[in-house]
Short mmCIF file of N, CA and C in Angstrom, two decimals:
data_model
loop_
_atom_site.label_atom_id
_atom_site.label_comp_id
_atom_site.label_asym_id
_atom_site.label_seq_id
_atom_site.Cartn_x
_atom_site.Cartn_y
_atom_site.Cartn_z
N MET Q 1 0.85 -1.19 0.00
CA MET Q 1 0.00 0.00 0.00
C MET Q 1 0.89 1.24 0.00
N LYS Q 2 0.67 2.09 -0.97
CA LYS Q 2 1.43 3.33 -1.06
C LYS Q 2 0.72 4.40 -0.24
N VAL Q 3 1.46 5.02 0.68
CA VAL Q 3 0.90 6.05 1.56
C VAL Q 3 1.67 7.34 1.35
N ARG Q 4 0.95 8.43 1.25
CA ARG Q 4 1.59 9.74 1.14
C ARG Q 4 1.01 10.65 2.22
N ALA Q 5 1.77 11.66 2.63
CA ALA Q 5 1.29 12.64 3.61
C ALA Q 5 1.06 13.95 2.87
N ILE Q 6 -0.12 14.53 3.08
CA ILE Q 6 -0.46 15.80 2.43
C ILE Q 6 -1.15 16.72 3.43
N GLU Q 7 -1.15 18.00 3.11
CA GLU Q 7 -1.91 19.00 3.86
C GLU Q 7 -3.18 19.30 3.07
N ILE Q 8 -4.31 19.36 3.77
CA ILE Q 8 -5.55 19.73 3.10
C ILE Q 8 -6.18 20.92 3.81
N ALA Q 9 -6.94 21.69 3.06
CA ALA Q 9 -7.71 22.80 3.63
C ALA Q 9 -9.01 22.24 4.21
N PRO Q 10 -9.60 22.94 5.17
CA PRO Q 10 -10.91 22.50 5.67
C PRO Q 10 -11.93 22.51 4.54
N ALA Q 11 -12.91 21.65 4.64
CA ALA Q 11 -13.99 21.58 3.64
C ALA Q 11 -15.33 21.70 4.36
N ARG Q 12 -16.14 22.64 3.93
CA ARG Q 12 -17.48 22.81 4.50
C ARG Q 12 -18.41 21.84 3.80
N VAL Q 13 -19.16 21.09 4.59
CA VAL Q 13 -20.01 20.04 4.03
C VAL Q 13 -21.41 20.06 4.64
N ALA Q 14 -22.34 19.54 3.87
CA ALA Q 14 -23.67 19.19 4.39
C ALA Q 14 -23.65 17.67 4.52
N PHE Q 15 -24.24 17.16 5.59
CA PHE Q 15 -24.18 15.71 5.78
C PHE Q 15 -25.51 15.13 6.25
N LEU Q 16 -25.68 13.86 5.90
CA LEU Q 16 -26.77 13.03 6.40
C LEU Q 16 -26.12 11.91 7.19
N ARG Q 17 -26.68 11.56 8.33
CA ARG Q 17 -26.08 10.56 9.21
C ARG Q 17 -26.81 9.23 9.13
N HIS Q 18 -26.00 8.18 9.09
CA HIS Q 18 -26.47 6.79 9.22
C HIS Q 18 -26.00 6.31 10.58
N THR Q 19 -26.90 5.73 11.36
CA THR Q 19 -26.52 5.10 12.63
C THR Q 19 -26.89 3.64 12.54
N GLY Q 20 -25.91 2.79 12.76
CA GLY Q 20 -26.12 1.35 12.66
C GLY Q 20 -24.89 0.68 12.08
N PRO Q 21 -25.00 -0.61 11.80
CA PRO Q 21 -23.84 -1.34 11.28
C PRO Q 21 -23.32 -0.73 9.98
N PHE Q 22 -21.99 -0.81 9.81
CA PHE Q 22 -21.38 -0.40 8.56
C PHE Q 22 -21.54 -1.56 7.57
N GLY Q 23 -20.70 -1.65 6.58
CA GLY Q 23 -20.81 -2.74 5.59
C GLY Q 23 -21.83 -2.40 4.53
N PRO Q 24 -22.59 -3.40 4.05
CA PRO Q 24 -23.54 -3.18 2.95
C PRO Q 24 -24.56 -2.09 3.25
N ALA Q 25 -24.89 -1.86 4.51
CA ALA Q 25 -25.88 -0.84 4.85
C ALA Q 25 -25.44 0.55 4.40
N LEU Q 26 -24.13 0.81 4.36
CA LEU Q 26 -23.67 2.13 3.94
C LEU Q 26 -23.90 2.35 2.45
N GLY Q 27 -23.67 1.34 1.64
CA GLY Q 27 -23.97 1.45 0.21
C GLY Q 27 -25.44 1.70 -0.03
N GLU Q 28 -26.28 1.00 0.73
CA GLU Q 28 -27.73 1.19 0.62
C GLU Q 28 -28.12 2.60 1.04
N PHE Q 29 -27.47 3.13 2.07
CA PHE Q 29 -27.73 4.49 2.54
C PHE Q 29 -27.38 5.51 1.45
N TRP Q 30 -26.20 5.35 0.84
CA TRP Q 30 -25.81 6.27 -0.24
C TRP Q 30 -26.79 6.20 -1.40
N ARG Q 31 -27.12 4.98 -1.84
CA ARG Q 31 -28.00 4.82 -3.01
C ARG Q 31 -29.44 5.22 -2.72
N GLY Q 32 -29.95 4.83 -1.56
CA GLY Q 32 -31.37 5.02 -1.28
C GLY Q 32 -31.74 6.34 -0.63
N VAL Q 33 -30.78 6.98 0.05
CA VAL Q 33 -31.08 8.22 0.78
C VAL Q 33 -30.23 9.39 0.28
N VAL Q 34 -28.92 9.22 0.28
CA VAL Q 34 -28.02 10.34 -0.01
C VAL Q 34 -28.10 10.76 -1.48
N ALA Q 35 -27.97 9.83 -2.41
CA ALA Q 35 -27.98 10.19 -3.83
C ALA Q 35 -29.29 10.89 -4.24
N PRO Q 36 -30.46 10.38 -3.83
CA PRO Q 36 -31.70 11.10 -4.18
C PRO Q 36 -31.75 12.50 -3.56
N TRP Q 37 -31.27 12.64 -2.32
CA TRP Q 37 -31.24 13.95 -1.66
C TRP Q 37 -30.31 14.89 -2.42
N MET Q 38 -29.14 14.39 -2.82
CA MET Q 38 -28.21 15.22 -3.59
C MET Q 38 -28.84 15.65 -4.92
N ARG Q 39 -29.46 14.71 -5.61
CA ARG Q 39 -30.11 15.02 -6.89
C ARG Q 39 -31.19 16.08 -6.71
N ASP Q 40 -32.04 15.89 -5.72
CA ASP Q 40 -33.16 16.80 -5.49
C ASP Q 40 -32.71 18.21 -5.12
N ASN Q 41 -31.48 18.33 -4.60
CA ASN Q 41 -30.98 19.63 -4.15
C ASN Q 41 -29.85 20.18 -5.02
N GLY Q 42 -29.69 19.62 -6.21
CA GLY Q 42 -28.69 20.13 -7.15
C GLY Q 42 -27.26 19.97 -6.68
N LEU Q 43 -26.98 18.89 -5.95
CA LEU Q 43 -25.64 18.70 -5.38
C LEU Q 43 -24.83 17.60 -6.07
N LEU Q 44 -25.36 17.02 -7.14
CA LEU Q 44 -24.60 16.00 -7.86
C LEU Q 44 -23.38 16.65 -8.51
N GLY Q 45 -22.33 15.88 -8.72
CA GLY Q 45 -21.13 16.39 -9.36
C GLY Q 45 -20.21 17.16 -8.43
N ARG Q 46 -20.34 16.93 -7.13
CA ARG Q 46 -19.47 17.57 -6.14
C ARG Q 46 -18.67 16.51 -5.41
N VAL Q 47 -17.57 16.94 -4.81
CA VAL Q 47 -16.76 16.02 -4.00
C VAL Q 47 -17.58 15.58 -2.80
N THR Q 48 -17.52 14.29 -2.49
CA THR Q 48 -18.23 13.74 -1.34
C THR Q 48 -17.25 13.04 -0.41
N TYR Q 49 -17.70 12.86 0.83
CA TYR Q 49 -16.89 12.23 1.87
C TYR Q 49 -17.75 11.24 2.64
N GLY Q 50 -17.13 10.17 3.08
CA GLY Q 50 -17.75 9.25 4.01
C GLY Q 50 -16.93 9.28 5.29
N VAL Q 51 -17.54 9.74 6.38
CA VAL Q 51 -16.81 9.93 7.63
C VAL Q 51 -17.34 8.96 8.69
N ALA Q 52 -16.47 8.06 9.12
CA ALA Q 52 -16.83 7.13 10.19
C ALA Q 52 -16.60 7.86 11.51
N MET Q 53 -17.67 8.15 12.21
CA MET Q 53 -17.57 8.88 13.47
C MET Q 53 -17.16 7.97 14.63
N ASP Q 54 -17.29 6.67 14.44
CA ASP Q 54 -16.95 5.70 15.48
C ASP Q 54 -16.11 4.59 14.88
N ASP Q 55 -15.29 3.97 15.70
CA ASP Q 55 -14.48 2.82 15.29
C ASP Q 55 -15.33 1.57 15.46
N PRO Q 56 -15.69 0.90 14.35
CA PRO Q 56 -16.53 -0.29 14.48
C PRO Q 56 -15.83 -1.43 15.22
N GLY Q 57 -14.52 -1.30 15.43
CA GLY Q 57 -13.80 -2.32 16.19
C GLY Q 57 -14.05 -2.25 17.68
N ASN Q 58 -14.50 -1.08 18.18
CA ASN Q 58 -14.76 -0.97 19.61
C ASN Q 58 -16.08 -0.26 19.93
N THR Q 59 -16.96 -0.15 18.94
CA THR Q 59 -18.29 0.43 19.14
C THR Q 59 -19.32 -0.60 18.72
N PRO Q 60 -20.35 -0.83 19.55
CA PRO Q 60 -21.39 -1.78 19.14
C PRO Q 60 -21.97 -1.38 17.78
N PRO Q 61 -22.21 -2.35 16.88
CA PRO Q 61 -22.68 -2.03 15.53
C PRO Q 61 -23.89 -1.10 15.49
N GLU Q 62 -24.83 -1.29 16.39
CA GLU Q 62 -26.04 -0.47 16.36
C GLU Q 62 -25.79 0.98 16.78
N LYS Q 63 -24.60 1.27 17.33
CA LYS Q 63 -24.27 2.64 17.75
C LYS Q 63 -23.26 3.32 16.85
N CYS Q 64 -22.79 2.63 15.81
CA CYS Q 64 -21.81 3.22 14.89
C CYS Q 64 -22.47 4.34 14.08
N ARG Q 65 -21.78 5.47 14.02
CA ARG Q 65 -22.28 6.63 13.27
C ARG Q 65 -21.40 6.89 12.05
N TYR Q 66 -22.05 7.18 10.94
CA TYR Q 66 -21.35 7.44 9.68
C TYR Q 66 -22.02 8.63 9.02
N ASP Q 67 -21.22 9.64 8.65
CA ASP Q 67 -21.76 10.82 7.99
C ASP Q 67 -21.42 10.80 6.51
N ALA Q 68 -22.45 10.84 5.67
CA ALA Q 68 -22.30 10.96 4.22
C ALA Q 68 -22.34 12.46 3.91
N CYS Q 69 -21.23 12.98 3.41
CA CYS Q 69 -21.06 14.43 3.27
C CYS Q 69 -20.88 14.84 1.82
N VAL Q 70 -21.30 16.06 1.52
CA VAL Q 70 -21.08 16.66 0.20
C VAL Q 70 -20.58 18.09 0.42
N GLU Q 71 -19.54 18.47 -0.34
CA GLU Q 71 -19.02 19.83 -0.22
C GLU Q 71 -20.06 20.84 -0.68
N ILE Q 72 -20.15 21.93 0.08
CA ILE Q 72 -21.04 23.03 -0.30
C ILE Q 72 -20.27 24.34 -0.15
N GLY Q 73 -20.82 25.39 -0.73
CA GLY Q 73 -20.18 26.70 -0.68
C GLY Q 73 -20.14 27.26 0.74
N HIS Q 74 -19.25 28.23 0.92
CA HIS Q 74 -19.02 28.82 2.25
C HIS Q 74 -20.29 29.41 2.87
N ASP Q 75 -21.15 29.99 2.06
CA ASP Q 75 -22.36 30.62 2.59
C ASP Q 75 -23.63 29.84 2.31
N ASP Q 76 -23.50 28.67 1.69
CA ASP Q 76 -24.68 27.88 1.36
C ASP Q 76 -25.28 27.24 2.60
N PRO Q 77 -26.61 27.22 2.69
CA PRO Q 77 -27.25 26.49 3.80
C PRO Q 77 -27.22 24.99 3.50
N ALA Q 78 -27.41 24.20 4.53
CA ALA Q 78 -27.53 22.75 4.35
C ALA Q 78 -28.97 22.44 3.97
N PRO Q 79 -29.19 21.86 2.79
CA PRO Q 79 -30.57 21.53 2.42
C PRO Q 79 -31.15 20.50 3.39
N PRO Q 80 -32.35 20.74 3.93
CA PRO Q 80 -32.95 19.78 4.86
C PRO Q 80 -33.07 18.40 4.24
N PRO Q 81 -32.93 17.38 5.02
CA PRO Q 81 -32.75 17.32 6.47
C PRO Q 81 -31.29 17.30 6.90
N ALA Q 82 -30.37 17.76 6.05
CA ALA Q 82 -28.94 17.70 6.36
C ALA Q 82 -28.55 18.71 7.43
N ALA Q 83 -27.39 18.46 8.02
CA ALA Q 83 -26.76 19.39 8.96
C ALA Q 83 -25.44 19.83 8.35
N LEU Q 84 -24.85 20.87 8.93
CA LEU Q 84 -23.57 21.39 8.47
C LEU Q 84 -22.43 20.86 9.33
N ALA Q 85 -21.27 20.69 8.71
CA ALA Q 85 -20.06 20.28 9.42
C ALA Q 85 -18.86 20.77 8.62
N THR Q 86 -17.69 20.63 9.20
CA THR Q 86 -16.45 20.94 8.51
C THR Q 86 -15.53 19.74 8.59
N ILE Q 87 -15.04 19.31 7.44
CA ILE Q 87 -13.98 18.30 7.42
C ILE Q 87 -12.72 19.07 7.81
N PRO Q 88 -12.08 18.70 8.93
CA PRO Q 88 -10.93 19.49 9.39
C PRO Q 88 -9.77 19.48 8.41
N GLY Q 89 -9.14 20.63 8.27
CA GLY Q 89 -7.92 20.70 7.49
C GLY Q 89 -6.75 20.19 8.32
N GLY Q 90 -5.60 20.12 7.70
CA GLY Q 90 -4.40 19.68 8.40
C GLY Q 90 -3.66 18.62 7.62
N ARG Q 91 -2.76 17.95 8.33
CA ARG Q 91 -1.91 16.93 7.70
C ARG Q 91 -2.58 15.56 7.81
N TYR Q 92 -2.61 14.86 6.69
CA TYR Q 92 -3.24 13.54 6.62
C TYR Q 92 -2.35 12.56 5.87
N ALA Q 93 -2.40 11.32 6.29
CA ALA Q 93 -1.87 10.22 5.50
C ALA Q 93 -2.99 9.83 4.55
N VAL Q 94 -2.63 9.57 3.29
CA VAL Q 94 -3.62 9.26 2.27
C VAL Q 94 -3.19 8.00 1.53
N ALA Q 95 -4.16 7.12 1.30
CA ALA Q 95 -3.94 5.92 0.50
C ALA Q 95 -5.07 5.82 -0.51
N ASP Q 96 -4.75 5.38 -1.70
CA ASP Q 96 -5.77 5.19 -2.73
C ASP Q 96 -6.41 3.82 -2.57
N TYR Q 97 -7.71 3.76 -2.80
CA TYR Q 97 -8.43 2.49 -2.77
C TYR Q 97 -9.13 2.31 -4.10
N TYR Q 98 -9.01 1.11 -4.65
CA TYR Q 98 -9.83 0.72 -5.80
C TYR Q 98 -10.26 -0.71 -5.55
N GLY Q 99 -11.55 -0.93 -5.52
CA GLY Q 99 -12.06 -2.27 -5.30
C GLY Q 99 -13.55 -2.23 -5.06
N ASP Q 100 -14.06 -3.35 -4.56
CA ASP Q 100 -15.50 -3.41 -4.31
C ASP Q 100 -15.79 -2.99 -2.87
N PRO Q 101 -17.05 -2.71 -2.57
CA PRO Q 101 -17.39 -2.25 -1.23
C PRO Q 101 -16.98 -3.23 -0.13
N ALA Q 102 -17.02 -4.53 -0.41
CA ALA Q 102 -16.69 -5.51 0.62
C ALA Q 102 -15.23 -5.44 1.04
N GLY Q 103 -14.36 -4.88 0.21
CA GLY Q 103 -12.94 -4.85 0.53
C GLY Q 103 -12.45 -3.62 1.25
N ILE Q 104 -13.32 -2.63 1.43
CA ILE Q 104 -12.83 -1.37 1.99
C ILE Q 104 -12.47 -1.50 3.48
N GLY Q 105 -13.17 -2.35 4.20
CA GLY Q 105 -12.82 -2.58 5.61
C GLY Q 105 -11.41 -3.14 5.75
N GLU Q 106 -11.06 -4.10 4.90
CA GLU Q 106 -9.71 -4.66 4.89
C GLU Q 106 -8.68 -3.60 4.53
N ALA Q 107 -9.03 -2.73 3.58
CA ALA Q 107 -8.11 -1.66 3.18
C ALA Q 107 -7.83 -0.72 4.35
N TRP Q 108 -8.87 -0.37 5.10
CA TRP Q 108 -8.67 0.48 6.28
C TRP Q 108 -7.77 -0.21 7.29
N HIS Q 109 -8.00 -1.49 7.52
CA HIS Q 109 -7.17 -2.23 8.48
C HIS Q 109 -5.70 -2.23 8.03
N ALA Q 110 -5.46 -2.51 6.75
CA ALA Q 110 -4.09 -2.52 6.23
C ALA Q 110 -3.46 -1.13 6.30
N PHE Q 111 -4.24 -0.10 6.06
CA PHE Q 111 -3.75 1.27 6.13
C PHE Q 111 -3.23 1.57 7.53
N TYR Q 112 -4.02 1.25 8.55
CA TYR Q 112 -3.61 1.48 9.94
C TYR Q 112 -2.46 0.58 10.36
N SER Q 113 -2.57 -0.71 10.08
CA SER Q 113 -1.60 -1.67 10.63
C SER Q 113 -0.30 -1.75 9.85
N GLU Q 114 -0.34 -1.46 8.55
CA GLU Q 114 0.87 -1.58 7.73
C GLU Q 114 1.27 -0.26 7.07
N GLY Q 115 0.31 0.43 6.49
CA GLY Q 115 0.60 1.64 5.73
C GLY Q 115 1.21 2.76 6.56
N LEU Q 116 0.57 3.10 7.67
CA LEU Q 116 1.10 4.17 8.52
C LEU Q 116 2.49 3.84 9.04
N PRO Q 117 2.69 2.66 9.67
CA PRO Q 117 4.03 2.35 10.19
C PRO Q 117 5.10 2.34 9.10
N SER Q 118 4.80 1.78 7.94
CA SER Q 118 5.82 1.70 6.89
C SER Q 118 6.16 3.09 6.34
N ALA Q 119 5.24 4.04 6.45
CA ALA Q 119 5.50 5.41 6.00
C ALA Q 119 6.11 6.26 7.12
N GLY Q 120 6.28 5.67 8.31
CA GLY Q 120 6.85 6.41 9.43
C GLY Q 120 5.91 7.47 9.97
N LEU Q 121 4.62 7.23 9.88
CA LEU Q 121 3.62 8.20 10.32
C LEU Q 121 2.85 7.69 11.52
N ALA Q 122 2.39 8.61 12.36
CA ALA Q 122 1.58 8.26 13.53
C ALA Q 122 0.27 9.02 13.46
N SER Q 123 -0.82 8.33 13.73
CA SER Q 123 -2.13 8.98 13.68
C SER Q 123 -2.29 9.94 14.84
N ARG Q 124 -3.15 10.92 14.66
CA ARG Q 124 -3.51 11.86 15.72
C ARG Q 124 -5.03 11.84 15.83
N PRO Q 125 -5.56 12.36 16.93
CA PRO Q 125 -7.02 12.38 17.06
C PRO Q 125 -7.67 13.19 15.93
N GLY Q 126 -8.82 12.72 15.52
CA GLY Q 126 -9.57 13.40 14.47
C GLY Q 126 -10.26 12.37 13.61
N PRO Q 127 -11.19 12.83 12.80
CA PRO Q 127 -11.95 11.88 11.98
C PRO Q 127 -11.14 11.32 10.82
N CYS Q 128 -11.34 10.05 10.56
CA CYS Q 128 -10.83 9.39 9.35
C CYS Q 128 -11.97 9.43 8.34
N PHE Q 129 -11.61 9.51 7.08
CA PHE Q 129 -12.69 9.59 6.09
C PHE Q 129 -12.23 9.08 4.73
N GLU Q 130 -13.23 8.84 3.90
CA GLU Q 130 -13.03 8.51 2.49
C GLU Q 130 -13.45 9.73 1.69
N ARG Q 131 -12.65 10.04 0.67
CA ARG Q 131 -13.01 11.16 -0.21
C ARG Q 131 -13.25 10.60 -1.61
N TYR Q 132 -14.40 10.99 -2.17
CA TYR Q 132 -14.82 10.52 -3.49
C TYR Q 132 -14.79 11.69 -4.47
N ALA Q 133 -14.24 11.48 -5.65
CA ALA Q 133 -14.13 12.53 -6.66
C ALA Q 133 -15.51 13.02 -7.08
N ALA Q 134 -15.54 14.25 -7.58
CA ALA Q 134 -16.80 14.84 -8.04
C ALA Q 134 -17.42 14.03 -9.18
N ASP Q 135 -16.59 13.33 -9.94
CA ASP Q 135 -17.11 12.50 -11.04
C ASP Q 135 -17.18 11.02 -10.66
N PHE Q 136 -17.38 10.75 -9.38
CA PHE Q 136 -17.42 9.37 -8.86
C PHE Q 136 -18.42 8.52 -9.64
N ARG Q 137 -17.97 7.33 -10.00
CA ARG Q 137 -18.84 6.33 -10.61
C ARG Q 137 -18.34 4.96 -10.18
N ALA Q 138 -19.24 4.11 -9.78
CA ALA Q 138 -18.90 2.71 -9.52
C ALA Q 138 -19.09 1.94 -10.81
N ASP Q 139 -18.25 0.94 -11.04
CA ASP Q 139 -18.39 0.10 -12.23
C ASP Q 139 -19.74 -0.61 -12.16
N PRO Q 140 -20.60 -0.43 -13.16
CA PRO Q 140 -21.94 -1.02 -13.09
C PRO Q 140 -21.94 -2.55 -13.09
N GLU Q 141 -20.89 -3.17 -13.62
CA GLU Q 141 -20.84 -4.63 -13.66
C GLU Q 141 -20.25 -5.24 -12.40
N THR Q 142 -19.19 -4.61 -11.87
CA THR Q 142 -18.48 -5.20 -10.73
C THR Q 142 -18.77 -4.51 -9.40
N GLY Q 143 -19.25 -3.27 -9.45
CA GLY Q 143 -19.45 -2.49 -8.23
C GLY Q 143 -18.16 -1.85 -7.72
N GLU Q 144 -17.04 -2.08 -8.41
CA GLU Q 144 -15.77 -1.52 -7.96
C GLU Q 144 -15.76 0.00 -8.14
N PHE Q 145 -15.03 0.66 -7.25
CA PHE Q 145 -14.96 2.11 -7.27
C PHE Q 145 -13.60 2.56 -6.75
N ALA Q 146 -13.31 3.84 -6.95
CA ALA Q 146 -12.07 4.44 -6.47
C ALA Q 146 -12.40 5.52 -5.45
N CYS Q 147 -11.56 5.61 -4.43
CA CYS Q 147 -11.65 6.70 -3.46
C CYS Q 147 -10.29 6.84 -2.79
N GLU Q 148 -10.16 7.87 -1.98
CA GLU Q 148 -8.96 8.07 -1.19
C GLU Q 148 -9.33 7.89 0.28
N LEU Q 149 -8.45 7.22 1.03
CA LEU Q 149 -8.62 7.03 2.46
C LEU Q 149 -7.73 8.04 3.18
N PHE Q 150 -8.27 8.72 4.18
CA PHE Q 150 -7.54 9.76 4.91
C PHE Q 150 -7.50 9.44 6.41
N ILE Q 151 -6.29 9.52 6.98
CA ILE Q 151 -6.10 9.38 8.43
C ILE Q 151 -5.33 10.62 8.89
N PRO Q 152 -5.83 11.35 9.91
CA PRO Q 152 -5.07 12.51 10.40
C PRO Q 152 -3.76 12.05 11.05
N VAL Q 153 -2.67 12.76 10.74
CA VAL Q 153 -1.36 12.40 11.28
C VAL Q 153 -0.65 13.64 11.81
N ASP Q 154 0.34 13.39 12.67
CA ASP Q 154 1.18 14.47 13.22
C ASP Q 154 2.15 14.98 12.17
#
């Protein structure tokens, strides 16, 4: 796994929250709730983020929180029922992911257990997230997609 360290600026986002188990439920949340909300509010074609607010390794599945976020302008309101948040700026370790939804949990594990140490980086408190390009598309035949994984680092 190739890991790079970069500085990012804060990003203002509108988000919808999913509470419950991660895994296939998150894909269903994006397809069934988030994408229609984005379409209805003219937000398609923007950078999106998936922010795991809890570590599923030490949080009961029914209490895991995940925020599906879309970048919005500095003065734009959050279209209901969304809330506003800021993806914090700062230094992050970044790894590219390409694969199917079932493999992203393994990618996160490898990023933490192998990628960070091999890059000589240490995580710091803050949210970890996935960033999806404004032109995000999953392969219609395989379901595979590309995104970037971000871990805040010192």
